[in-house]
Tab-separated table of C-alpha atoms in Angstrom:
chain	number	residue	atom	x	y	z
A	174	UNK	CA	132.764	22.298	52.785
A	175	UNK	CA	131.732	25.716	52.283
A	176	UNK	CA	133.712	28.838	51.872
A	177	UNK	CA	133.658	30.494	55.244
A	178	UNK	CA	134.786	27.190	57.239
A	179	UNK	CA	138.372	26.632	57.240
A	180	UNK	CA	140.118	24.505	55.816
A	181	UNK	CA	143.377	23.445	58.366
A	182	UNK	CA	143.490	22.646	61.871
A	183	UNK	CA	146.471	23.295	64.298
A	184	UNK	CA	146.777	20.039	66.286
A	185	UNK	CA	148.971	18.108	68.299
A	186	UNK	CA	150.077	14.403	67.652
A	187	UNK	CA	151.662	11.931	69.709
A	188	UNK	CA	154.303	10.414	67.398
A	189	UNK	CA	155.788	7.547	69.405
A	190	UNK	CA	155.424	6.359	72.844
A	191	UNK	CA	158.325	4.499	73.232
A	192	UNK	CA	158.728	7.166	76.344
A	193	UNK	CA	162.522	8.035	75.806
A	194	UNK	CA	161.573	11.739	76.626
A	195	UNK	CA	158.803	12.511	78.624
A	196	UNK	CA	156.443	14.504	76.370
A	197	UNK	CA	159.100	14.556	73.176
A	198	UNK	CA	156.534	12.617	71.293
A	199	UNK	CA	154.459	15.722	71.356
A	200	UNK	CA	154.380	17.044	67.851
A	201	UNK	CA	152.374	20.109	66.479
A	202	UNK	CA	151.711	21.163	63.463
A	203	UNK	CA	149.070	22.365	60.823
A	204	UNK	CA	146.978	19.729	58.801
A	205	UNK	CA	144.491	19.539	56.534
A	206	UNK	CA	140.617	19.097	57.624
A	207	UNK	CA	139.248	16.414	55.847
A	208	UNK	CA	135.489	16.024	54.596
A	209	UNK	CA	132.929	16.091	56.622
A	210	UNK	CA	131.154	13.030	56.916
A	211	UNK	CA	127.383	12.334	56.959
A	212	UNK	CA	127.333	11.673	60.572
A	213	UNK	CA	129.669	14.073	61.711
A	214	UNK	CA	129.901	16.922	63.620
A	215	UNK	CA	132.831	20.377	63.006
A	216	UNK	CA	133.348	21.702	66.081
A	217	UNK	CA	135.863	24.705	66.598
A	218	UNK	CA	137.183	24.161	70.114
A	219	UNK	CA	137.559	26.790	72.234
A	220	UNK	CA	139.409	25.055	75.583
A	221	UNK	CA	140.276	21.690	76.313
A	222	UNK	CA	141.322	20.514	79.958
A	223	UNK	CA	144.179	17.466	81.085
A	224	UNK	CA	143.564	14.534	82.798
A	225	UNK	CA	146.541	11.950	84.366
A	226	UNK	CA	145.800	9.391	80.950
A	227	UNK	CA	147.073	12.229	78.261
A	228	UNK	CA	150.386	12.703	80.455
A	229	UNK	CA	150.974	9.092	80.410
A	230	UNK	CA	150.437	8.293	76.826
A	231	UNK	CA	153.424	9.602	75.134
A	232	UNK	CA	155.658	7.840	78.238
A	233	UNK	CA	153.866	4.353	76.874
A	234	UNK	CA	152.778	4.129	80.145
A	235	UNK	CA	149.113	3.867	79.250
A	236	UNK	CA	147.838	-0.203	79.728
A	237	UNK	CA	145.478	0.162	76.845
A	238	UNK	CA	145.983	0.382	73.126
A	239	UNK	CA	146.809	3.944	71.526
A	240	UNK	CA	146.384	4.641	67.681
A	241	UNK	CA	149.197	5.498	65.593
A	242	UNK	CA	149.752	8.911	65.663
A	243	UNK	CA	147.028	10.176	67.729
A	244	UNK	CA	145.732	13.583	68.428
A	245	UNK	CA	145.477	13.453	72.107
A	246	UNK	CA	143.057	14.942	74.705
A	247	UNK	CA	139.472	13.650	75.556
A	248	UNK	CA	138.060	16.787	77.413
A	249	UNK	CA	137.201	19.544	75.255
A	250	UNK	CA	134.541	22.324	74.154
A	251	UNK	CA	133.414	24.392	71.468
A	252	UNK	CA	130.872	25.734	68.755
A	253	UNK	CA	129.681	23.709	65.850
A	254	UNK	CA	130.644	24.966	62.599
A	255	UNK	CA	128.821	22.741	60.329
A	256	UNK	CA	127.023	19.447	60.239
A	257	UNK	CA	127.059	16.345	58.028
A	258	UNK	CA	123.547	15.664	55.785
A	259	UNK	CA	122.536	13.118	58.790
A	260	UNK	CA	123.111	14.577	61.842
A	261	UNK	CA	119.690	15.584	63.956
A	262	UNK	CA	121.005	16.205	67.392
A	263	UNK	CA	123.129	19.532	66.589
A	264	UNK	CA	123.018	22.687	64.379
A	265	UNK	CA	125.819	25.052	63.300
A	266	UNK	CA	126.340	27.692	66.443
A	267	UNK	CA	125.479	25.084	69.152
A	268	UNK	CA	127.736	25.048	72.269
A	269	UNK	CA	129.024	21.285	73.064
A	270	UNK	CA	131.285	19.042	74.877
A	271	UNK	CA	133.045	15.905	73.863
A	272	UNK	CA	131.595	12.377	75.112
A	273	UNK	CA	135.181	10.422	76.423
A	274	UNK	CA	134.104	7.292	74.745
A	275	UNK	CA	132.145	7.843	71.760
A	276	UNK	CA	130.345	4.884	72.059
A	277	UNK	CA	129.165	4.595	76.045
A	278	UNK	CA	125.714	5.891	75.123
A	279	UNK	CA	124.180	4.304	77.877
A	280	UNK	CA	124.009	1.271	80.294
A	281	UNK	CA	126.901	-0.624	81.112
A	282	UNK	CA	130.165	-0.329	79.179
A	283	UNK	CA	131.209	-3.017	76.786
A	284	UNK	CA	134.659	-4.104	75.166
A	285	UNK	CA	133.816	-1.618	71.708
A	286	UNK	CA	132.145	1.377	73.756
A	287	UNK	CA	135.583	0.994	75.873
A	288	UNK	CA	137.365	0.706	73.103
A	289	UNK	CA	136.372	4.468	71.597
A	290	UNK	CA	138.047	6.644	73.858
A	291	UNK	CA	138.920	10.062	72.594
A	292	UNK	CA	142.562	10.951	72.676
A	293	UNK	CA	143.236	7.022	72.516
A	294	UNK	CA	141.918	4.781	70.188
A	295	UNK	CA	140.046	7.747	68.067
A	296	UNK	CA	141.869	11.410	67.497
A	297	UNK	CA	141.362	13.803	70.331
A	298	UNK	CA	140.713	17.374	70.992
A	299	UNK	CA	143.881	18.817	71.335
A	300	UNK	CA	143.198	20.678	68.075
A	301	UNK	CA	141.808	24.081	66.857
A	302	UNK	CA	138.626	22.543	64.713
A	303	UNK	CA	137.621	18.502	64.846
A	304	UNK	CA	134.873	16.595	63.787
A	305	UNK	CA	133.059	14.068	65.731
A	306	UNK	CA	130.312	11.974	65.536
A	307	UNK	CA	126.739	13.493	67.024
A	308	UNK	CA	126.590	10.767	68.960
A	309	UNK	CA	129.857	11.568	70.671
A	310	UNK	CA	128.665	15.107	71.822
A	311	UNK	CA	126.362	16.784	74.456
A	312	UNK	CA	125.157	19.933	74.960
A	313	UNK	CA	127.404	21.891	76.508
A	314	UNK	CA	125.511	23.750	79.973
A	315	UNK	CA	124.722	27.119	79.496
A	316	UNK	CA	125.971	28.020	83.243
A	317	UNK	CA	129.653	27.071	82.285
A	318	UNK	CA	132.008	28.755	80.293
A	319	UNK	CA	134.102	26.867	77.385
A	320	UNK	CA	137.000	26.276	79.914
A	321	UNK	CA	134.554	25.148	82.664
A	322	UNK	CA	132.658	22.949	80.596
A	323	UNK	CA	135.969	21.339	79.333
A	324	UNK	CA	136.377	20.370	82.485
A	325	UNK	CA	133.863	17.652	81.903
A	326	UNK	CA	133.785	14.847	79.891
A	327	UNK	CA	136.169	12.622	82.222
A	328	UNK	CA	136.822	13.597	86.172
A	329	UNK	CA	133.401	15.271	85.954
A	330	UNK	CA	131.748	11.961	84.649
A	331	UNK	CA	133.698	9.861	86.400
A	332	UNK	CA	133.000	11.323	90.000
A	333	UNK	CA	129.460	10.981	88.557
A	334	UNK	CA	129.449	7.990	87.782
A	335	UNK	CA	131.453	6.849	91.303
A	336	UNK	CA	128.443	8.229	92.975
A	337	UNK	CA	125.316	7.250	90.662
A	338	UNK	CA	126.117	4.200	88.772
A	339	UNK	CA	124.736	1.476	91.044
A	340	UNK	CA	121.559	2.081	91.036
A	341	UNK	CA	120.317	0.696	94.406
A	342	UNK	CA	123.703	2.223	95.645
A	343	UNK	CA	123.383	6.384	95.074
A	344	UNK	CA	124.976	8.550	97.113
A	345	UNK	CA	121.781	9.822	99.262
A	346	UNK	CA	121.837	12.272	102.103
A	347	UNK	CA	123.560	11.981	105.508
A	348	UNK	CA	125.311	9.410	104.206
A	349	UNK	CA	129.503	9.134	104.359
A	350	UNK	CA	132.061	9.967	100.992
A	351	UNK	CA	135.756	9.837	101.518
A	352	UNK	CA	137.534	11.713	98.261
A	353	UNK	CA	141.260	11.282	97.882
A	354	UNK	CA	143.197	14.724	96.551
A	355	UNK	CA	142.439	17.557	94.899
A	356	UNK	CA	142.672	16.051	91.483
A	357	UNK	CA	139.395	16.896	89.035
A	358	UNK	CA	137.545	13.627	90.032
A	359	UNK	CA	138.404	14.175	93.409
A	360	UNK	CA	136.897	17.409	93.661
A	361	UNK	CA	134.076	16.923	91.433
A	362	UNK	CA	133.112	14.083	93.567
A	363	UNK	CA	133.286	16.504	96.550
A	364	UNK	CA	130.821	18.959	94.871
A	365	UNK	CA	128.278	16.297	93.941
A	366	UNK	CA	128.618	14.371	97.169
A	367	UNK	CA	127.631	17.458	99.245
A	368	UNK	CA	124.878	18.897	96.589
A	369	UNK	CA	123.647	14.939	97.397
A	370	UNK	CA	123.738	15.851	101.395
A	371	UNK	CA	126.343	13.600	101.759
A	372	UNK	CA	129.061	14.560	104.500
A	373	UNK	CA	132.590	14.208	102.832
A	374	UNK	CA	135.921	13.240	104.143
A	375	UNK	CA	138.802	14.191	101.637
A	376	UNK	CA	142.436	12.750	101.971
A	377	UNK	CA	145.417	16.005	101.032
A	378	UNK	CA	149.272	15.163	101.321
A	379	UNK	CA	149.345	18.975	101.764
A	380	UNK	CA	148.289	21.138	104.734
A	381	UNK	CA	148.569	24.106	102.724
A	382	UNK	CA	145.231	22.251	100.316
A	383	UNK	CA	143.375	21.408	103.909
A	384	UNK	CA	141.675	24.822	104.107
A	385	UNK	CA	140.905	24.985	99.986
A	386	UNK	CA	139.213	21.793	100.784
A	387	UNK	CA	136.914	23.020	103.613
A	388	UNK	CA	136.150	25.871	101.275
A	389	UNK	CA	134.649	23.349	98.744
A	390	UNK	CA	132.825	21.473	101.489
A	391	UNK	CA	134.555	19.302	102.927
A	392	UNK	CA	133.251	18.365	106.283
A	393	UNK	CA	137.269	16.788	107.685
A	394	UNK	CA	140.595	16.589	105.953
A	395	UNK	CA	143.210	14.139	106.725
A	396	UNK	CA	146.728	14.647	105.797
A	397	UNK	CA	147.668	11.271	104.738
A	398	UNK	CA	151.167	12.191	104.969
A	399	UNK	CA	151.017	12.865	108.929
A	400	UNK	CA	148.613	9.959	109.258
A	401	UNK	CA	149.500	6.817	106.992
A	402	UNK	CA	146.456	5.061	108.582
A	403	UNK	CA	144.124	7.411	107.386
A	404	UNK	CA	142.242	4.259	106.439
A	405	UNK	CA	141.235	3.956	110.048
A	406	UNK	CA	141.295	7.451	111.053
A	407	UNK	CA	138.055	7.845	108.345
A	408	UNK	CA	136.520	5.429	110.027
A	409	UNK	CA	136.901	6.725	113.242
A	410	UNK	CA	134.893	10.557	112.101
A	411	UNK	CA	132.282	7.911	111.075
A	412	UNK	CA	131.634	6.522	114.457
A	413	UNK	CA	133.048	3.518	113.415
A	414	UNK	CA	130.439	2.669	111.433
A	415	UNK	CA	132.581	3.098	108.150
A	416	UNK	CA	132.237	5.086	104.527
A	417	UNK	CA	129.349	4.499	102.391
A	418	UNK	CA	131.197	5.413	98.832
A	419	UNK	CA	135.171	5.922	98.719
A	420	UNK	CA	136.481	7.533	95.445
A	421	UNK	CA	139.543	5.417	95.137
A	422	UNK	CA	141.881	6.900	92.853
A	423	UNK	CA	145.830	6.593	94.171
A	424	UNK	CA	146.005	2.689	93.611
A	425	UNK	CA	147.451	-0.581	95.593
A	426	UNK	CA	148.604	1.569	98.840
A	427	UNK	CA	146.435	3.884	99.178
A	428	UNK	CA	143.679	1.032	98.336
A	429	UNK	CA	144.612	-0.967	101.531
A	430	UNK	CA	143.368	2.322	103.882
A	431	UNK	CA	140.311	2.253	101.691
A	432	UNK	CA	139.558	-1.132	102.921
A	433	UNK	CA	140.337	-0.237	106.340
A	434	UNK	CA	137.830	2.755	105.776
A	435	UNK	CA	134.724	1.366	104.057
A	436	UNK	CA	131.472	0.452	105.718
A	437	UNK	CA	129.963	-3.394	105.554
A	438	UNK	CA	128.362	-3.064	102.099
A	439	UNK	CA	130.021	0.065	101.311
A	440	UNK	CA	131.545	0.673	97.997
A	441	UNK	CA	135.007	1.669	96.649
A	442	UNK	CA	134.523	2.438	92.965
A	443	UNK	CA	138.233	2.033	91.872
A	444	UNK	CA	138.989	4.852	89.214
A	445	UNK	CA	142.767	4.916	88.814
A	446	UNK	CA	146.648	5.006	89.981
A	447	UNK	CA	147.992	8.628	90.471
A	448	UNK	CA	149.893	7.082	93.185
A	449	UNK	CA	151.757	3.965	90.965
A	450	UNK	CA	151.091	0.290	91.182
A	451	UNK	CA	152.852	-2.549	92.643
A	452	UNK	CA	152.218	-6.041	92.566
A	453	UNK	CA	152.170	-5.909	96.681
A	454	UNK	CA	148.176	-4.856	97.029
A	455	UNK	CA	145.088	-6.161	98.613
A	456	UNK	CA	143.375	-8.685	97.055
A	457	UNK	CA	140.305	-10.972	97.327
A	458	UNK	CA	140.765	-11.907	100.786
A	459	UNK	CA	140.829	-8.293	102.036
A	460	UNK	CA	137.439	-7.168	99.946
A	461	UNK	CA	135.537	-10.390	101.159
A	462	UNK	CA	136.668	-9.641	104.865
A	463	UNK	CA	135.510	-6.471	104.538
A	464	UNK	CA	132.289	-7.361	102.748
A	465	UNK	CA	132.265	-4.678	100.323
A	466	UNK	CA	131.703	-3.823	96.406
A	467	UNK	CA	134.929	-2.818	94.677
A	468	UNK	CA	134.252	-1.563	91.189
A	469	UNK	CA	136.352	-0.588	88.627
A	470	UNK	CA	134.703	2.131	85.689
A	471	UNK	CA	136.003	3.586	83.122
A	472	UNK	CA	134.070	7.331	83.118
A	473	UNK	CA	130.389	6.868	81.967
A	474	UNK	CA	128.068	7.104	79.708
A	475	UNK	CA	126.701	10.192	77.773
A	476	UNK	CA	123.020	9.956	79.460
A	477	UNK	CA	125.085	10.076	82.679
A	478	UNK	CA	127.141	12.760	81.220
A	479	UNK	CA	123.499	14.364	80.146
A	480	UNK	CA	122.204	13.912	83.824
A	481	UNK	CA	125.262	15.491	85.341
A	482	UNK	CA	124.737	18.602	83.002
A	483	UNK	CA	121.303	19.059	84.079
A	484	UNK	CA	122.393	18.852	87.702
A	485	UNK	CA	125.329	21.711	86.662
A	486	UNK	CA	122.693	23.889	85.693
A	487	UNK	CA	120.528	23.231	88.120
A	488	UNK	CA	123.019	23.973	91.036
A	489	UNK	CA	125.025	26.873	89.389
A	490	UNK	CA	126.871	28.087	92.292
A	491	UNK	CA	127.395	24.834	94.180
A	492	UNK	CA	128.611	22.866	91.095
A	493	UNK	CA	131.026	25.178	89.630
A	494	UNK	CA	134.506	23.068	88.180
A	495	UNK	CA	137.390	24.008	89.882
A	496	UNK	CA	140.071	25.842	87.500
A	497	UNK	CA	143.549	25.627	88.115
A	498	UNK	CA	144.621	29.860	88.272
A	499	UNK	CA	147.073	28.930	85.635
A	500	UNK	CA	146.181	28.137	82.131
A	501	UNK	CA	148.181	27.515	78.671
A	502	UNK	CA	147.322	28.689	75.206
A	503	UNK	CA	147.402	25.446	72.543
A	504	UNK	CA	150.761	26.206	71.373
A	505	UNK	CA	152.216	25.745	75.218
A	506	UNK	CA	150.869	22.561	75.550
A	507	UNK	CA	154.245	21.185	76.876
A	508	UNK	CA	154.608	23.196	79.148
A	509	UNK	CA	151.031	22.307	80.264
A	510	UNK	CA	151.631	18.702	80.307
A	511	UNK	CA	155.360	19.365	82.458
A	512	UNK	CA	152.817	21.745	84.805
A	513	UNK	CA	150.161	18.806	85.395
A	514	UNK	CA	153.148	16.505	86.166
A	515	UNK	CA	154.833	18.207	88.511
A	516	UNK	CA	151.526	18.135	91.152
A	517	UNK	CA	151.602	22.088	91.694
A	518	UNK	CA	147.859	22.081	90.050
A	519	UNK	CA	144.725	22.573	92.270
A	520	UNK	CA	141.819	20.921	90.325
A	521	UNK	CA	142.051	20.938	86.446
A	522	UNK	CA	145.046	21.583	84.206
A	523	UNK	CA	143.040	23.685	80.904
A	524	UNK	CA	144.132	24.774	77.725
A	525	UNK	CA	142.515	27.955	75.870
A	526	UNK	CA	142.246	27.265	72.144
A	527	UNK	CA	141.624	30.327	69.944
C-alpha cells in the first residue's frame, strides 16, 4: 500500500450468535487492513444504513449460514482509495455503493451468487475502510448523498426487484401495488410504484404514519390494526378486481390477507418476516385457489441495482430514500441496532462513518 492510505480500520464484529444478549455479540475494535488484492477495491465508507437481517444475526436468528466472526452490514457507501493492478471498473476518488451479494451480477440468482451476501457469508461494511471486489460495487448516483445512497444496496433493490424482475410482469401504469409498512423496501417500493404510474395501497399499524404515507404517494392507507381483513378491504379500493403486485414482507399472517388481496394472475413477491413465522400459514391450496405467482427473492442483481440508479438520477425529486431524522455515528452502533428494534424508525436506520 502506499504511504498516504491507512493502514487500520475501526470495525465491528459479530463474535457469537448464540443470542444470549441481544446485540452483546457486537464487538468493536481496531484491526489491521490487509493487502490489497489484484481484484480488489479500498473503499473508505462514509455511511452505512440497517436492514431487519443485521439485527437478527447476532440473536442466531438468521436461517442462513453466517461466517465466523463477521463484520456485519451489507448497505454501505464511500470513496475509493486505491485499486488492485486488475481492477478496470473503478479509479481512486470514485463515489460507490456496495452490491448485497457480490456475486448476483445478473439474471437469476443461483446457490453461490446467494451464497455471497455482504455482512453474512463475506465481511460487511460496518467498518471505516474495506475492500471489495469491483465486481461487488456500483457507481454510486450523483443525486444522492453518502447516507442516501447507503440506503441502497438491499430495500432499494429489493423493492426493485419486487416490481421489475418478471419480465412480462413490470409494474406498468394504472395498474394496482399494495406496500406493507414503512420499512425501507416498503417505501422504496412506494416511490418506484408511483414514478411507474402505478396507484399504491400501503398497509400502517399506526395512524400517526397514515398521513407520512400520503405524503410519499400513497393513493389509500389501511390501518391493519383497526382492520385485520385488510386483505379484503384492498381489494375492495380495487373494484374488486384485486392487486396487480403485493410487496409481501410481514410473513405467514399477514400473507393470508395478501391472498385475499391479489388479482387472478397477480403477484406477491415474498421478501421477508418482520412480523415472525409460524408453522400455521397458507399454503399450496390457497395460492392455486387464488391463481397467482408467489415468489420468493433474495434482493437482485447489480444490473438491476445499475438500472435502479439510473432511474434515481433520472427522477431526483420523486425518488429520494427516506432517512430516518435520527442517525448514529459508527461507534453507537448499539444503540442503532436497539433503535431499529424497537419500531420507532420511519424508513431507514443509517450510520455516519467518518
Amino acid at each position: 500500500m502506499t504511504p498516504d492510505i491507512p493502514k487500520t480500520t475501526k470495525q465491528w464484529n459479530v463474535t457469537s450468535n448464540d443470542g444470549k444478549d441481544r446485540f452483546g455479540a457486537l464487538k468493536y475494535s481496531e484491526q489491521k487492513i490487509a493487502e490489497l488484492g489484484d481484484s480488489e477495491v479500498l473503499v473508505k465508507l462514509h455511511a452505512a444504513s440497517l436492514n431487519y437481517r443485521d439485527l437478527i444475526i447476532p440473536q442466531g436468528k438468521y436461517p442462513f449460514p453466517v461466517a465466523p466472526n463477521i463484520i456485519p452490514g451489507s448497505d454501505g457507501a464511500g470513496t475509493v482509495l486505491a485499486v488492485g493492478r486488475q481492477v478496470t471498473r473503478f479509479k481512486p476518488g470514485d463515489k460507490v455503493v456496495t452490491l448485497f451479494n457480490q456475486e448476483h451480477i445478473g439474471g437469476p440468482i443461483t446457490q453461490t451468487s446467494a451464497a455471497s451476501g455482504l455482512g453474512g457469508s463475506r465481511h460487511g461494511v460496518l467498518r471505516s475502510i474495506g475492500a471489495f471486489n469491483e465486481q461487488g460495487l456500483v457507481h454510486q448516483p450523483s443525486s444522492l448523498t453518502a447516507v442516501e445512497a447507503a440506503t441502497l444496496p438491499c430495500a432499494g433493490v429489493t423493492a426493485w426487484n419486487a416490481l421489475y424482475g418478471v419480465s412480462d410482469n413490470q409494474v406498468a401504469p394504472g395498474q394496482w401495488v399494495l406496500t406493507q409498512g414503512t420499512g425501507g423496501v416498503s417505501i422504496f417500493a412506494l416511490q418506484f410504484a408511483k414514478a411507474a404510474g402505478a396507484r399504491v395501497i400501503a398497509t400502517t399499524g399506526s395512524n400517526d404514519k397514515v398521513e407520512v404515507l400520503k405524503k410519499l404517494g400513497a393513493d389509500h392507507v389501511i390501518n391493519y390494526k383497526e382492520n385485520p381483513e385488510w386483505g379484503t378491504k384492498a381489494k375492495e379500493i380495487t373494484g374488486g378486481v384485486g392487486v396487480d403486485h403485493i410487496v409481501e414482507v410481514a410473513g405467514p399472517k399477514s400473507m393470508e390477507q395478501s391472498l385475499k388481496a391479489v388479482k387472478v394472475s397477480g403477484l406477491i413477491t415474498i421478501i421477508g418476516f418482520v412480523g415472525g413465522f409460524t408453522k400455521d400459514q397458507p399454503g399450496f391450496i390457497e395460492c392455486l385457489n387464488n391463481i397467482c405467482t408467489t415468489r420468493g427473492i433474495l434482493v437482485g442483481s447489480r444490473k438491476q441495482m445499475e438500472d435502479m440508479c439510473l432511474a434515481i438520477d433520472g427522477n431526483p425529486d420523486r425518488l429520494k430514500p427516506v432517512v430516518d431524522e435520527k442517525t448514529f455515528d459508527l461507534e453507537q452502533l448499539k444503540e442503532a441496532y436497539e433503535y431499529q428494534w424497537s419500531g420507532q424508525h420511519f424508513g431507514k436506520v443509517c450510520v455516519t462513518i467518518a
